[in-house]
mmCIF file of C-alpha atoms and ligand atoms in Angstrom:
data_model
loop_
_atom_site.group_PDB
_atom_site.id
_atom_site.type_symbol
_atom_site.label_atom_id
_atom_site.label_comp_id
_atom_site.label_asym_id
_atom_site.label_seq_id
_atom_site.Cartn_x
_atom_site.Cartn_y
_atom_site.Cartn_z
ATOM 1 C CA MET A 197 -20.405 -8.827 -12.122
ATOM 2 C CA ASP A 198 -19.999 -9.163 -16.318
ATOM 3 C CA GLU A 199 -18.882 -5.820 -16.393
ATOM 4 C CA ILE A 200 -15.886 -6.378 -13.918
ATOM 5 C CA LEU A 201 -15.162 -9.583 -15.714
ATOM 6 C CA LYS A 202 -14.500 -7.822 -18.639
ATOM 7 C CA LEU A 203 -12.135 -5.575 -17.145
ATOM 8 C CA ARG A 204 -9.765 -8.456 -17.311
ATOM 9 C CA ASN A 205 -9.270 -7.882 -20.997
ATOM 10 C CA ASP A 206 -7.701 -4.752 -20.138
ATOM 11 C CA PHE A 207 -4.601 -6.197 -18.600
ATOM 12 C CA PRO A 208 -2.276 -7.562 -21.348
ATOM 13 C CA ILE A 209 -0.038 -9.462 -18.961
ATOM 14 C CA LEU A 210 -2.901 -11.866 -17.935
ATOM 15 C CA LYS A 211 -3.377 -13.099 -21.475
ATOM 16 C CA GLN A 212 -0.058 -14.607 -21.063
ATOM 17 C CA THR A 213 0.920 -18.251 -20.998
ATOM 18 C CA ILE A 214 4.255 -18.692 -18.975
ATOM 19 C CA TYR A 215 4.280 -22.659 -19.135
ATOM 20 C CA LYS A 216 1.146 -24.271 -19.927
ATOM 21 C CA ARG A 217 -1.935 -21.804 -19.463
ATOM 22 C CA ASN A 218 -2.946 -18.291 -18.689
ATOM 23 C CA ILE A 219 -0.930 -16.981 -15.884
ATOM 24 C CA VAL A 220 -2.991 -17.100 -12.501
ATOM 25 C CA TYR A 221 -1.905 -13.832 -10.823
ATOM 26 C CA PHE A 222 -2.265 -13.830 -7.079
ATOM 27 C CA ASP A 223 0.430 -11.747 -6.155
ATOM 28 C CA ASN A 224 -1.141 -8.494 -6.134
ATOM 29 C CA ALA A 225 -0.288 -7.746 -2.501
ATOM 30 C CA ALA A 226 3.192 -7.179 -4.054
ATOM 31 C CA THR A 227 2.425 -5.406 -7.063
ATOM 32 C CA THR A 228 -0.622 -5.102 -9.222
ATOM 33 C CA GLN A 229 -0.549 -5.382 -12.968
ATOM 34 C CA LYS A 230 -1.262 -2.315 -15.152
ATOM 35 C CA PRO A 231 -4.142 -1.776 -17.704
ATOM 36 C CA TYR A 232 -3.467 -0.966 -21.147
ATOM 37 C CA SER A 233 -4.258 2.927 -20.546
ATOM 38 C CA VAL A 234 -1.731 3.150 -17.840
ATOM 39 C CA ILE A 235 0.972 1.535 -20.199
ATOM 40 C CA ASN A 236 -0.071 3.643 -23.119
ATOM 41 C CA VAL A 237 -0.256 7.029 -21.336
ATOM 42 C CA MET A 238 3.381 6.435 -20.640
ATOM 43 C CA LYS A 239 4.421 5.632 -23.716
ATOM 44 C CA GLU A 240 2.340 8.411 -25.223
ATOM 45 C CA TYR A 241 3.701 10.999 -22.645
ATOM 46 C CA TYR A 242 7.414 9.709 -23.637
ATOM 47 C CA GLU A 243 6.741 10.006 -27.171
ATOM 48 C CA LYS A 244 5.108 13.475 -27.208
ATOM 49 C CA TYR A 245 5.407 15.530 -24.206
ATOM 50 C CA ASN A 246 8.434 14.424 -22.303
ATOM 51 C CA SER A 247 10.115 17.536 -20.717
ATOM 52 C CA ASN A 248 11.175 18.372 -17.165
ATOM 53 C CA ILE A 249 8.094 19.664 -14.958
ATOM 54 C CA HIS A 250 7.716 23.224 -13.257
ATOM 55 C CA ARG A 251 11.032 24.903 -14.654
ATOM 56 C CA GLY A 252 10.164 25.061 -18.582
ATOM 57 C CA VAL A 253 8.676 28.146 -20.540
ATOM 58 C CA HIS A 254 8.150 25.875 -23.465
ATOM 59 C CA PHE A 255 5.312 23.861 -24.735
ATOM 60 C CA LEU A 256 6.368 20.490 -23.689
ATOM 61 C CA SER A 257 7.315 21.392 -20.124
ATOM 62 C CA ASP A 258 4.101 23.175 -19.803
ATOM 63 C CA LYS A 259 2.281 20.252 -20.969
ATOM 64 C CA MET A 260 4.056 18.077 -18.708
ATOM 65 C CA THR A 261 3.615 19.954 -15.763
ATOM 66 C CA GLU A 262 -0.216 20.443 -16.157
ATOM 67 C CA ALA A 263 -0.615 16.660 -16.439
ATOM 68 C CA TYR A 264 1.550 16.090 -13.230
ATOM 69 C CA GLU A 265 -0.155 18.576 -11.423
ATOM 70 C CA ASN A 266 -3.623 17.264 -12.414
ATOM 71 C CA THR A 267 -2.700 13.987 -10.921
ATOM 72 C CA ARG A 268 -2.430 15.911 -7.847
ATOM 73 C CA ILE A 269 -6.061 16.870 -8.164
ATOM 74 C CA ILE A 270 -7.096 13.607 -9.078
ATOM 75 C CA ILE A 271 -5.586 12.014 -5.943
ATOM 76 C CA LYS A 272 -6.988 14.827 -3.896
ATOM 77 C CA LYS A 273 -10.500 13.956 -4.928
ATOM 78 C CA PHE A 274 -9.839 10.353 -4.662
ATOM 79 C CA ILE A 275 -8.882 10.350 -1.089
ATOM 80 C CA ASN A 276 -10.877 13.493 -0.191
ATOM 81 C CA ALA A 277 -8.220 15.553 0.843
ATOM 82 C CA LYS A 278 -8.973 19.133 1.733
ATOM 83 C CA HIS A 279 -6.221 20.774 -0.417
ATOM 84 C CA SER A 280 -4.346 19.494 -3.311
ATOM 85 C CA HIS A 281 -1.139 20.745 -1.595
ATOM 86 C CA GLU A 282 -1.717 18.289 1.098
ATOM 87 C CA VAL A 283 -0.862 15.612 -1.610
ATOM 88 C CA ILE A 284 2.834 15.069 -1.883
ATOM 89 C CA PHE A 285 4.469 12.815 -4.640
ATOM 90 C CA THR A 286 6.994 10.380 -3.242
ATOM 91 C CA SER A 287 8.599 7.027 -4.794
ATOM 92 C CA GLY A 288 6.149 4.868 -2.939
ATOM 93 C CA THR A 289 4.802 3.736 0.719
ATOM 94 C CA THR A 290 8.648 3.276 1.887
ATOM 95 C CA GLU A 291 9.648 6.846 0.920
ATOM 96 C CA SER A 292 6.477 8.501 2.177
ATOM 97 C CA ILE A 293 7.009 6.763 5.831
ATOM 98 C CA ASN A 294 10.557 7.590 5.940
ATOM 99 C CA LEU A 295 9.954 11.249 4.983
ATOM 100 C CA VAL A 296 7.189 11.404 7.925
ATOM 101 C CA ALA A 297 9.440 9.734 10.636
ATOM 102 C CA TYR A 298 12.516 11.838 9.800
ATOM 103 C CA CYS A 299 10.714 15.065 9.692
ATOM 104 C CA PHE A 300 8.374 14.361 12.476
ATOM 105 C CA ALA A 301 11.258 13.210 14.623
ATOM 106 C CA GLU A 302 13.445 16.192 13.900
ATOM 107 C CA LYS A 303 10.793 18.556 15.239
ATOM 108 C CA TYR A 304 8.931 16.655 17.857
ATOM 109 C CA ILE A 305 10.786 13.555 19.257
ATOM 110 C CA LYS A 306 13.264 13.808 22.075
ATOM 111 C CA GLU A 307 15.036 11.350 24.331
ATOM 112 C CA ASN A 308 12.772 8.854 26.254
ATOM 113 C CA ASP A 309 9.654 9.943 23.757
ATOM 114 C CA GLU A 310 7.500 6.782 22.539
ATOM 115 C CA ILE A 311 6.371 5.764 19.176
ATOM 116 C CA ILE A 312 3.546 3.021 18.944
ATOM 117 C CA LEU A 313 3.243 0.809 16.137
ATOM 118 C CA THR A 314 1.408 -2.647 15.682
ATOM 119 C CA ILE A 315 2.869 -6.043 15.532
ATOM 120 C CA MET A 316 1.334 -6.512 11.927
ATOM 121 C CA GLU A 317 3.419 -3.930 10.432
ATOM 122 C CA HIS A 318 5.486 -4.278 7.018
ATOM 123 C CA HIS A 319 9.062 -3.759 7.851
ATOM 124 C CA SER A 320 9.141 -0.283 5.858
ATOM 125 C CA ASN A 321 6.725 0.997 9.078
ATOM 126 C CA ILE A 322 8.974 -0.477 11.528
ATOM 127 C CA VAL A 323 12.722 0.213 10.395
ATOM 128 C CA PRO A 324 12.064 4.039 9.787
ATOM 129 C CA TRP A 325 10.815 4.275 13.365
ATOM 130 C CA GLN A 326 13.662 2.152 14.637
ATOM 131 C CA LEU A 327 16.044 4.560 13.018
ATOM 132 C CA VAL A 328 14.544 7.450 14.721
ATOM 133 C CA ALA A 329 14.130 6.064 18.117
ATOM 134 C CA GLN A 330 18.282 5.072 17.765
ATOM 135 C CA ARG A 331 18.877 8.627 16.585
ATOM 136 C CA LYS A 332 16.593 10.251 19.350
ATOM 137 C CA ASN A 333 17.083 7.660 22.103
ATOM 138 C CA ALA A 334 13.429 6.960 21.851
ATOM 139 C CA LYS A 335 11.375 3.881 22.575
ATOM 140 C CA ILE A 336 9.038 1.617 20.352
ATOM 141 C CA LYS A 337 5.963 0.241 21.993
ATOM 142 C CA VAL A 338 3.656 -2.509 20.029
ATOM 143 C CA ILE A 339 -0.059 -3.019 19.874
ATOM 144 C CA PRO A 340 -0.558 -6.865 19.940
ATOM 145 C CA ILE A 341 -3.106 -9.004 18.007
ATOM 146 C CA ASP A 342 -4.949 -12.075 19.310
ATOM 147 C CA TYR A 343 -4.348 -15.216 17.650
ATOM 148 C CA SER A 344 -7.282 -14.554 15.061
ATOM 149 C CA GLY A 345 -5.258 -12.049 14.060
ATOM 150 C CA ASN A 346 -7.419 -9.122 15.304
ATOM 151 C CA LEU A 347 -5.678 -5.915 16.522
ATOM 152 C CA LEU A 348 -6.214 -5.647 20.364
ATOM 153 C CA ILE A 349 -7.036 -1.859 20.085
ATOM 154 C CA ASN A 350 -8.118 -1.508 23.697
ATOM 155 C CA GLU A 351 -4.526 -2.163 24.640
ATOM 156 C CA LEU A 352 -3.782 1.221 23.409
ATOM 157 C CA ASN A 353 -5.110 2.725 26.511
ATOM 158 C CA ASN A 354 -2.399 0.801 28.385
ATOM 159 C CA LEU A 355 0.373 1.814 25.965
ATOM 160 C CA ILE A 356 -0.359 5.539 25.722
ATOM 161 C CA THR A 357 1.707 7.620 28.114
ATOM 162 C CA GLU A 358 2.531 11.344 28.197
ATOM 163 C CA LYS A 359 5.529 10.391 26.512
ATOM 164 C CA THR A 360 3.699 8.847 23.263
ATOM 165 C CA LYS A 361 4.390 11.251 20.242
ATOM 166 C CA ILE A 362 2.874 9.367 17.362
ATOM 167 C CA ILE A 363 1.124 6.235 16.439
ATOM 168 C CA ALA A 364 1.736 4.489 13.111
ATOM 169 C CA LEU A 365 -0.144 1.833 11.917
ATOM 170 C CA THR A 366 -1.309 -0.212 8.780
ATOM 171 C CA HIS A 367 -4.694 0.116 7.475
ATOM 172 C CA ILE A 368 -4.820 -3.490 6.227
ATOM 173 C CA SER A 369 -2.275 -6.207 7.093
ATOM 174 C CA ASN A 370 -0.184 -7.384 3.994
ATOM 175 C CA VAL A 371 0.186 -10.994 5.557
ATOM 176 C CA ILE A 372 -3.309 -11.916 7.135
ATOM 177 C CA GLY A 373 -5.365 -9.391 5.574
ATOM 178 C CA THR A 374 -7.115 -7.971 8.691
ATOM 179 C CA ILE A 375 -8.785 -4.548 8.308
ATOM 180 C CA ASN A 376 -7.940 -2.689 11.276
ATOM 181 C CA ASP A 377 -10.389 -0.298 12.807
ATOM 182 C CA ILE A 378 -8.192 2.992 12.060
ATOM 183 C CA LYS A 379 -11.102 5.210 12.812
ATOM 184 C CA LYS A 380 -11.300 4.002 16.351
ATOM 185 C CA VAL A 381 -7.466 4.200 16.887
ATOM 186 C CA ILE A 382 -7.463 7.379 15.425
ATOM 187 C CA GLU A 383 -10.395 8.536 17.871
ATOM 188 C CA ILE A 384 -8.421 7.324 21.025
ATOM 189 C CA ALA A 385 -5.187 8.815 19.605
ATOM 190 C CA HIS A 386 -6.733 11.997 19.223
ATOM 191 C CA SER A 387 -8.280 12.205 22.528
ATOM 192 C CA ASN A 388 -4.564 12.236 23.614
ATOM 193 C CA ASN A 389 -3.399 14.607 21.431
ATOM 194 C CA ILE A 390 -1.266 12.116 19.107
ATOM 195 C CA PRO A 391 -1.070 12.014 15.626
ATOM 196 C CA VAL A 392 -1.680 9.031 13.494
ATOM 197 C CA LEU A 393 0.040 7.870 10.424
ATOM 198 C CA ILE A 394 -1.791 5.173 8.387
ATOM 199 C CA ASP A 395 -0.258 2.968 5.922
ATOM 200 C CA GLY A 396 -2.242 2.447 3.217
ATOM 201 C CA ALA A 397 -0.287 0.347 0.927
ATOM 202 C CA GLN A 398 -2.922 -2.501 0.932
ATOM 203 C CA SER A 399 -5.983 -0.467 1.651
ATOM 204 C CA ILE A 400 -6.059 2.001 -1.010
ATOM 205 C CA GLN A 401 -6.898 -0.133 -4.112
ATOM 206 C CA HIS A 402 -9.456 -2.287 -2.078
ATOM 207 C CA THR A 403 -11.618 0.379 0.099
ATOM 208 C CA LYS A 404 -12.782 3.713 -0.239
ATOM 209 C CA ILE A 405 -10.395 6.304 1.553
ATOM 210 C CA ASP A 406 -11.889 9.630 2.877
ATOM 211 C CA VAL A 407 -8.898 11.171 4.828
ATOM 212 C CA GLN A 408 -10.952 13.948 5.933
ATOM 213 C CA GLU A 409 -13.727 11.587 7.512
ATOM 214 C CA LEU A 410 -11.062 9.438 9.135
ATOM 215 C CA ASP A 411 -9.099 12.482 10.220
ATOM 216 C CA CYS A 412 -5.935 10.957 10.281
ATOM 217 C CA ASP A 413 -2.758 12.896 9.955
ATOM 218 C CA PHE A 414 -1.011 11.149 7.558
ATOM 219 C CA PHE A 415 -2.029 8.511 4.741
ATOM 220 C CA VAL A 416 0.687 6.886 2.628
ATOM 221 C CA PHE A 417 0.471 4.395 -0.414
ATOM 222 C CA SER A 418 2.371 3.312 -3.460
ATOM 223 C CA GLY A 419 1.354 3.771 -7.138
ATOM 224 C CA HIS A 420 2.405 0.350 -8.323
ATOM 225 C CA LYS A 421 -0.287 -1.432 -5.712
ATOM 226 C CA ILE A 422 -3.108 0.569 -7.361
ATOM 227 C CA TYR A 423 -2.416 -0.399 -10.884
ATOM 228 C CA GLY A 424 -0.112 2.280 -11.502
ATOM 229 C CA PRO A 425 3.746 2.470 -12.425
ATOM 230 C CA THR A 426 6.639 1.538 -9.981
ATOM 231 C CA GLY A 427 8.635 4.546 -8.412
ATOM 232 C CA THR A 428 5.335 6.326 -7.557
ATOM 233 C CA GLY A 429 3.808 7.047 -4.404
ATOM 234 C CA VAL A 430 1.756 9.544 -2.446
ATOM 235 C CA LEU A 431 2.006 11.041 1.181
ATOM 236 C CA TYR A 432 -1.071 12.688 2.354
ATOM 237 C CA GLY A 433 -0.525 14.762 5.226
ATOM 238 C CA LYS A 434 -2.574 17.517 7.010
ATOM 239 C CA GLU A 435 -1.383 21.019 5.870
ATOM 240 C CA LYS A 436 -0.676 21.986 9.471
ATOM 241 C CA TRP A 437 1.919 19.054 10.079
ATOM 242 C CA LEU A 438 3.637 19.339 6.606
ATOM 243 C CA ASP A 439 4.012 23.195 6.805
ATOM 244 C CA ASP A 440 5.562 22.861 10.196
ATOM 245 C CA PHE A 441 7.774 20.018 9.066
ATOM 246 C CA PRO A 442 11.564 20.874 8.210
ATOM 247 C CA PRO A 443 12.492 19.669 4.561
ATOM 248 C CA TYR A 444 13.203 16.055 4.056
ATOM 249 C CA LYS A 445 15.746 16.462 0.850
ATOM 250 C CA GLY A 446 17.295 19.215 -0.433
ATOM 251 C CA GLY A 447 17.813 20.263 -4.050
ATOM 252 C CA GLY A 448 15.969 21.714 -6.960
ATOM 253 C CA ASP A 449 12.439 22.451 -6.961
ATOM 254 C CA MET A 450 12.006 22.663 -3.051
ATOM 255 C CA ILE A 451 13.391 26.175 -3.071
ATOM 256 C CA LYS A 452 12.248 29.607 -3.219
ATOM 257 C CA SER A 453 15.706 31.129 -3.372
ATOM 258 C CA VAL A 454 19.396 30.026 -2.588
ATOM 259 C CA THR A 455 22.486 31.800 -1.786
ATOM 260 C CA PHE A 456 25.655 30.332 0.074
ATOM 261 C CA GLU A 457 24.286 31.641 3.375
ATOM 262 C CA ASN A 458 20.944 30.593 3.413
ATOM 263 C CA THR A 459 17.871 29.156 1.452
ATOM 264 C CA ILE A 460 14.281 29.819 1.454
ATOM 265 C CA PHE A 461 12.305 26.846 1.038
ATOM 266 C CA ASN A 462 9.373 26.418 -1.347
ATOM 267 C CA SER A 463 5.624 26.192 -0.174
ATOM 268 C CA LEU A 464 3.699 23.035 0.084
ATOM 269 C CA PRO A 465 3.825 20.682 -1.790
ATOM 270 C CA LEU A 466 6.947 21.342 -3.504
ATOM 271 C CA LYS A 467 9.038 21.774 -0.449
ATOM 272 C CA PHE A 468 9.035 17.870 -0.225
ATOM 273 C CA GLU A 469 9.533 16.970 -4.009
ATOM 274 C CA ALA A 470 13.317 17.848 -4.274
ATOM 275 C CA GLY A 471 14.898 17.066 -7.655
ATOM 276 C CA THR A 472 13.422 15.677 -10.767
ATOM 277 C CA THR A 473 10.712 13.357 -9.875
ATOM 278 C CA ASN A 474 8.926 10.327 -11.728
ATOM 279 C CA PHE A 475 6.819 12.719 -13.449
ATOM 280 C CA ASN A 476 5.895 10.501 -16.439
ATOM 281 C CA GLY A 477 4.954 7.808 -13.877
ATOM 282 C CA ILE A 478 3.048 10.322 -11.722
ATOM 283 C CA VAL A 479 0.981 11.097 -14.848
ATOM 284 C CA ALA A 480 0.334 7.388 -15.306
ATOM 285 C CA LEU A 481 -0.668 6.994 -11.558
ATOM 286 C CA GLY A 482 -3.472 9.678 -12.355
ATOM 287 C CA THR A 483 -4.519 7.645 -15.572
ATOM 288 C CA ALA A 484 -4.682 4.403 -12.880
ATOM 289 C CA ILE A 485 -7.120 5.986 -10.401
ATOM 290 C CA ASN A 486 -8.948 7.657 -13.323
ATOM 291 C CA TYR A 487 -9.532 3.944 -14.536
ATOM 292 C CA LEU A 488 -10.717 2.928 -11.257
ATOM 293 C CA ASN A 489 -13.175 5.872 -10.972
ATOM 294 C CA LYS A 490 -14.296 4.996 -14.729
ATOM 295 C CA ASN A 491 -15.130 1.352 -13.827
ATOM 296 C CA ASN A 492 -17.167 2.052 -10.698
ATOM 297 C CA PHE A 493 -14.711 1.449 -7.587
ATOM 298 C CA ASN A 494 -17.581 0.417 -5.521
ATOM 299 C CA ASN A 495 -18.345 -2.601 -7.831
ATOM 300 C CA ILE A 496 -14.784 -3.453 -7.957
ATOM 301 C CA ILE A 497 -14.856 -3.462 -4.093
ATOM 302 C CA ASN A 498 -17.869 -5.614 -3.871
ATOM 303 C CA TYR A 499 -16.563 -8.023 -6.560
ATOM 304 C CA GLU A 500 -13.392 -8.343 -4.559
ATOM 305 C CA GLU A 501 -15.364 -9.213 -1.290
ATOM 306 C CA LYS A 502 -17.406 -11.976 -3.348
ATOM 307 C CA LEU A 503 -13.945 -13.633 -4.538
ATOM 308 C CA THR A 504 -12.189 -13.318 -0.863
ATOM 309 C CA ASN A 505 -15.280 -15.198 0.794
ATOM 310 C CA TYR A 506 -15.138 -17.782 -2.130
ATOM 311 C CA LEU A 507 -11.563 -18.061 -1.653
ATOM 312 C CA LEU A 508 -11.899 -18.716 1.998
ATOM 313 C CA MET A 509 -14.611 -21.094 1.827
ATOM 314 C CA LYS A 510 -12.820 -23.068 -0.873
ATOM 315 C CA ILE A 511 -9.261 -23.084 1.153
ATOM 316 C CA MET A 512 -11.524 -24.067 4.179
ATOM 317 C CA GLU A 513 -12.753 -27.286 2.400
ATOM 318 C CA LEU A 514 -8.901 -28.495 2.018
ATOM 319 C CA ASP A 515 -8.112 -30.424 5.442
ATOM 320 C CA PHE A 516 -4.189 -30.041 4.894
ATOM 321 C CA VAL A 517 -4.318 -26.278 4.413
ATOM 322 C CA LYS A 518 -4.080 -23.894 8.007
ATOM 323 C CA ILE A 519 -5.433 -20.416 7.395
ATOM 324 C CA ILE A 520 -3.003 -18.187 9.260
ATOM 325 C CA GLY A 521 -5.172 -15.449 10.767
ATOM 326 C CA LEU A 522 -8.777 -15.560 10.565
ATOM 327 C CA PRO A 523 -9.748 -11.790 11.577
ATOM 328 C CA GLU A 524 -13.290 -10.361 11.889
ATOM 329 C CA LYS A 525 -12.860 -7.898 9.224
ATOM 330 C CA ARG A 526 -10.530 -8.719 6.279
ATOM 331 C CA SER A 527 -9.523 -7.897 2.777
ATOM 332 C CA SER A 528 -8.602 -9.913 -0.006
ATOM 333 C CA ILE A 529 -5.252 -11.157 1.367
ATOM 334 C CA VAL A 530 -5.083 -14.874 2.405
ATOM 335 C CA SER A 531 -2.128 -16.475 3.989
ATOM 336 C CA PHE A 532 -1.814 -20.255 4.885
ATOM 337 C CA THR A 533 0.589 -23.282 5.488
ATOM 338 C CA LEU A 534 0.458 -26.725 4.236
ATOM 339 C CA ASN A 535 0.669 -29.691 6.622
ATOM 340 C CA ASN A 536 4.413 -31.003 6.183
ATOM 341 C CA ILE A 537 5.006 -29.164 3.231
ATOM 342 C CA HIS A 538 7.679 -26.054 3.192
ATOM 343 C CA HIS A 539 5.820 -22.953 1.903
ATOM 344 C CA TYR A 540 8.735 -22.427 -0.601
ATOM 345 C CA ASP A 541 8.419 -25.912 -2.086
ATOM 346 C CA ALA A 542 4.810 -25.177 -2.546
ATOM 347 C CA GLY A 543 5.394 -21.950 -4.159
ATOM 348 C CA MET A 544 7.598 -23.489 -6.631
ATOM 349 C CA LEU A 545 5.410 -26.112 -7.467
ATOM 350 C CA LEU A 546 2.564 -23.700 -8.023
ATOM 351 C CA ASP A 547 4.538 -21.767 -10.428
ATOM 352 C CA LYS A 548 5.076 -24.790 -12.491
ATOM 353 C CA MET A 549 1.258 -25.012 -12.745
ATOM 354 C CA ASP A 550 1.157 -21.235 -13.576
ATOM 355 C CA ILE A 551 0.051 -19.923 -10.430
ATOM 356 C CA ALA A 552 1.928 -17.104 -8.935
ATOM 357 C CA VAL A 553 1.830 -16.731 -5.150
ATOM 358 C CA ARG A 554 4.220 -15.160 -2.740
ATOM 359 C CA THR A 555 5.861 -17.208 -0.040
ATOM 360 C CA GLY A 556 8.007 -16.264 2.743
ATOM 361 C CA HIS A 557 7.893 -13.830 5.697
ATOM 362 C CA HIS A 558 6.328 -10.850 3.518
ATOM 363 C CA CYS A 559 8.419 -8.251 5.121
ATOM 364 C CA ALA A 560 6.615 -8.655 8.138
ATOM 365 C CA GLN A 561 8.953 -10.967 10.513
ATOM 366 C CA PRO A 562 7.612 -9.939 14.013
ATOM 367 C CA LEU A 563 4.035 -10.811 12.782
ATOM 368 C CA ILE A 564 5.043 -14.168 11.153
ATOM 369 C CA LYS A 565 7.201 -14.978 14.220
ATOM 370 C CA SER A 566 4.252 -14.146 16.392
ATOM 371 C CA PHE A 567 2.042 -17.272 14.856
ATOM 372 C CA GLY A 568 5.335 -19.633 15.372
ATOM 373 C CA ILE A 569 6.150 -19.898 11.948
ATOM 374 C CA ASP A 570 8.767 -18.815 9.381
ATOM 375 C CA GLY A 571 6.544 -17.973 6.428
ATOM 376 C CA THR A 572 3.144 -18.579 4.656
ATOM 377 C CA ILE A 573 1.920 -18.971 1.249
ATOM 378 C CA ARG A 574 -0.008 -15.904 0.686
ATOM 379 C CA VAL A 575 -2.452 -15.405 -2.004
ATOM 380 C CA SER A 576 -3.669 -11.856 -2.775
ATOM 381 C CA LEU A 577 -6.465 -11.172 -5.075
ATOM 382 C CA ALA A 578 -7.468 -8.365 -7.272
ATOM 383 C CA PHE A 579 -10.662 -7.551 -9.368
ATOM 384 C CA TYR A 580 -9.073 -9.150 -12.561
ATOM 385 C CA ASN A 581 -8.978 -12.575 -10.829
ATOM 386 C CA THR A 582 -11.768 -14.887 -11.117
ATOM 387 C CA PHE A 583 -13.800 -17.813 -9.279
ATOM 388 C CA GLU A 584 -12.399 -20.393 -11.660
ATOM 389 C CA GLU A 585 -9.105 -19.372 -11.015
ATOM 390 C CA ILE A 586 -9.643 -19.987 -7.208
ATOM 391 C CA ASP A 587 -10.808 -23.332 -8.130
ATOM 392 C CA TYR A 588 -7.942 -23.985 -10.316
ATOM 393 C CA LEU A 589 -5.610 -22.931 -7.203
ATOM 394 C CA CYS A 590 -7.518 -25.618 -5.001
ATOM 395 C CA GLU A 591 -6.909 -28.428 -7.574
ATOM 396 C CA CYS A 592 -3.452 -27.537 -7.610
ATOM 397 C CA LEU A 593 -3.075 -27.330 -3.911
ATOM 398 C CA LYS A 594 -4.318 -30.792 -4.014
ATOM 399 C CA LYS A 595 -1.897 -31.923 -6.509
ATOM 400 C CA VAL A 596 1.029 -30.364 -4.693
ATOM 401 C CA LYS A 597 -0.206 -32.555 -1.376
ATOM 402 C CA GLU A 598 -0.345 -35.743 -3.597
ATOM 403 C CA TYR A 599 3.374 -34.765 -5.135
ATOM 404 C CA PHE A 600 4.789 -34.405 -1.604
ATOM 405 C CA ASN A 601 3.291 -37.402 -0.019
HETATM 406 N N1 PMP B 799 3.420 -1.379 3.781
HETATM 407 C C1 PMP B 799 2.609 -2.546 3.368
HETATM 408 C C2 PMP B 799 1.325 -2.799 4.298
HETATM 409 C C3 PMP B 799 2.836 -3.155 2.307
HETATM 410 O O1 PMP B 799 2.224 -4.392 1.694
HETATM 411 C C4 PMP B 799 4.064 -2.771 1.541
HETATM 412 C C5 PMP B 799 4.326 -3.498 0.363
HETATM 413 N N2 PMP B 799 4.646 -4.799 0.520
HETATM 414 C C6 PMP B 799 4.801 -1.572 1.939
HETATM 415 C C7 PMP B 799 4.402 -0.951 3.242
HETATM 416 C C8 PMP B 799 6.069 -1.094 1.141
HETATM 417 O O2 PMP B 799 5.467 -0.512 0.057
HETATM 418 P P1 PMP B 799 6.545 -0.058 -0.885
HETATM 419 O O3 PMP B 799 7.520 -1.143 -1.261
HETATM 420 O O4 PMP B 799 5.563 0.011 -2.276
HETATM 421 O O5 PMP B 799 7.241 1.122 -0.758
#
């Protein structure tokens, strides 16, 4: 555990005092902080190697291209993809889902076809499919949850029909922390010949992902939620799907040859990386993943589990706090409400006590509504958080209660 506690020193932002004490950053589900190695590598590459990738014949371009492609290999290994060309760089989870939704629909979705989502999806795994449904006159069906926030996976058997073309669901809820049994969903889907997209925005940084073992068809995540830079993301897709997809965006790098009559598209992965990508950010994303690999990711995961259990235990001791969702398997995201105190007011007061939490609907309005509320206070932990910070949060929640009473 001491080793993990030392890692906190790698994150300069956490040494900052906003009002009176070091900031307590509990908004990790929105974005994670960056270690020195990630910050420094961006500076280093801009200072020494900045040059556009893939097209140059000079030293700088070669160097940048090598580092960019090296990140693809790092990610291939990190998620255990079969081929590195199954790793497509995007700007984030949102773009990855839009890419799959658009391309998949172009090829496979027709009028009256069905797309299955869950009620706990982030808007970025709802709206792209809604756009598809509108364009193609298709239908969206939704897997419900029980009151504890467990996904009712058995309902899938009632929802699937011969018109079901794809299932897209989150691995971990960004609001209530439920860890969905995606392996079971994938097995049921595949036994009906239906592909599955997994939104890994909240799982890639907290669990070990093996896309071959899961056998998912698509797995997407954002770089900024795994200690990397904003504007970077990944779409993993099985080769058979990505090869078959039409292109998503047209532009440089995604072509083999262009005439005014016709374009021959590039092969994977460049077919989906049109234009100048955030190559410097992608290099730094590789550094972020190396940081986790170097610091024993399994230990990090174990520590986060202990921290989460402690948070739950401490919060449950407070009789004015109501936890929203108590799923059987959960991650380090905990949402709650306070008796007669609006989540927004509580969040503002906590901020003044140097605690950063998120309040509101967390871009998951259907889920929030299903609990009959309009928002929560969300605490989301990362390995650089401590048990002391959780104690401090509970003290501050008591002060919030006193203030409003
Ligand atoms: N899905 C989930 C489950 C998320 O938590 C988020 C970010 N809050 C997203 C998708 C969207 O990620 P991004 O904004 O990085 O594209």
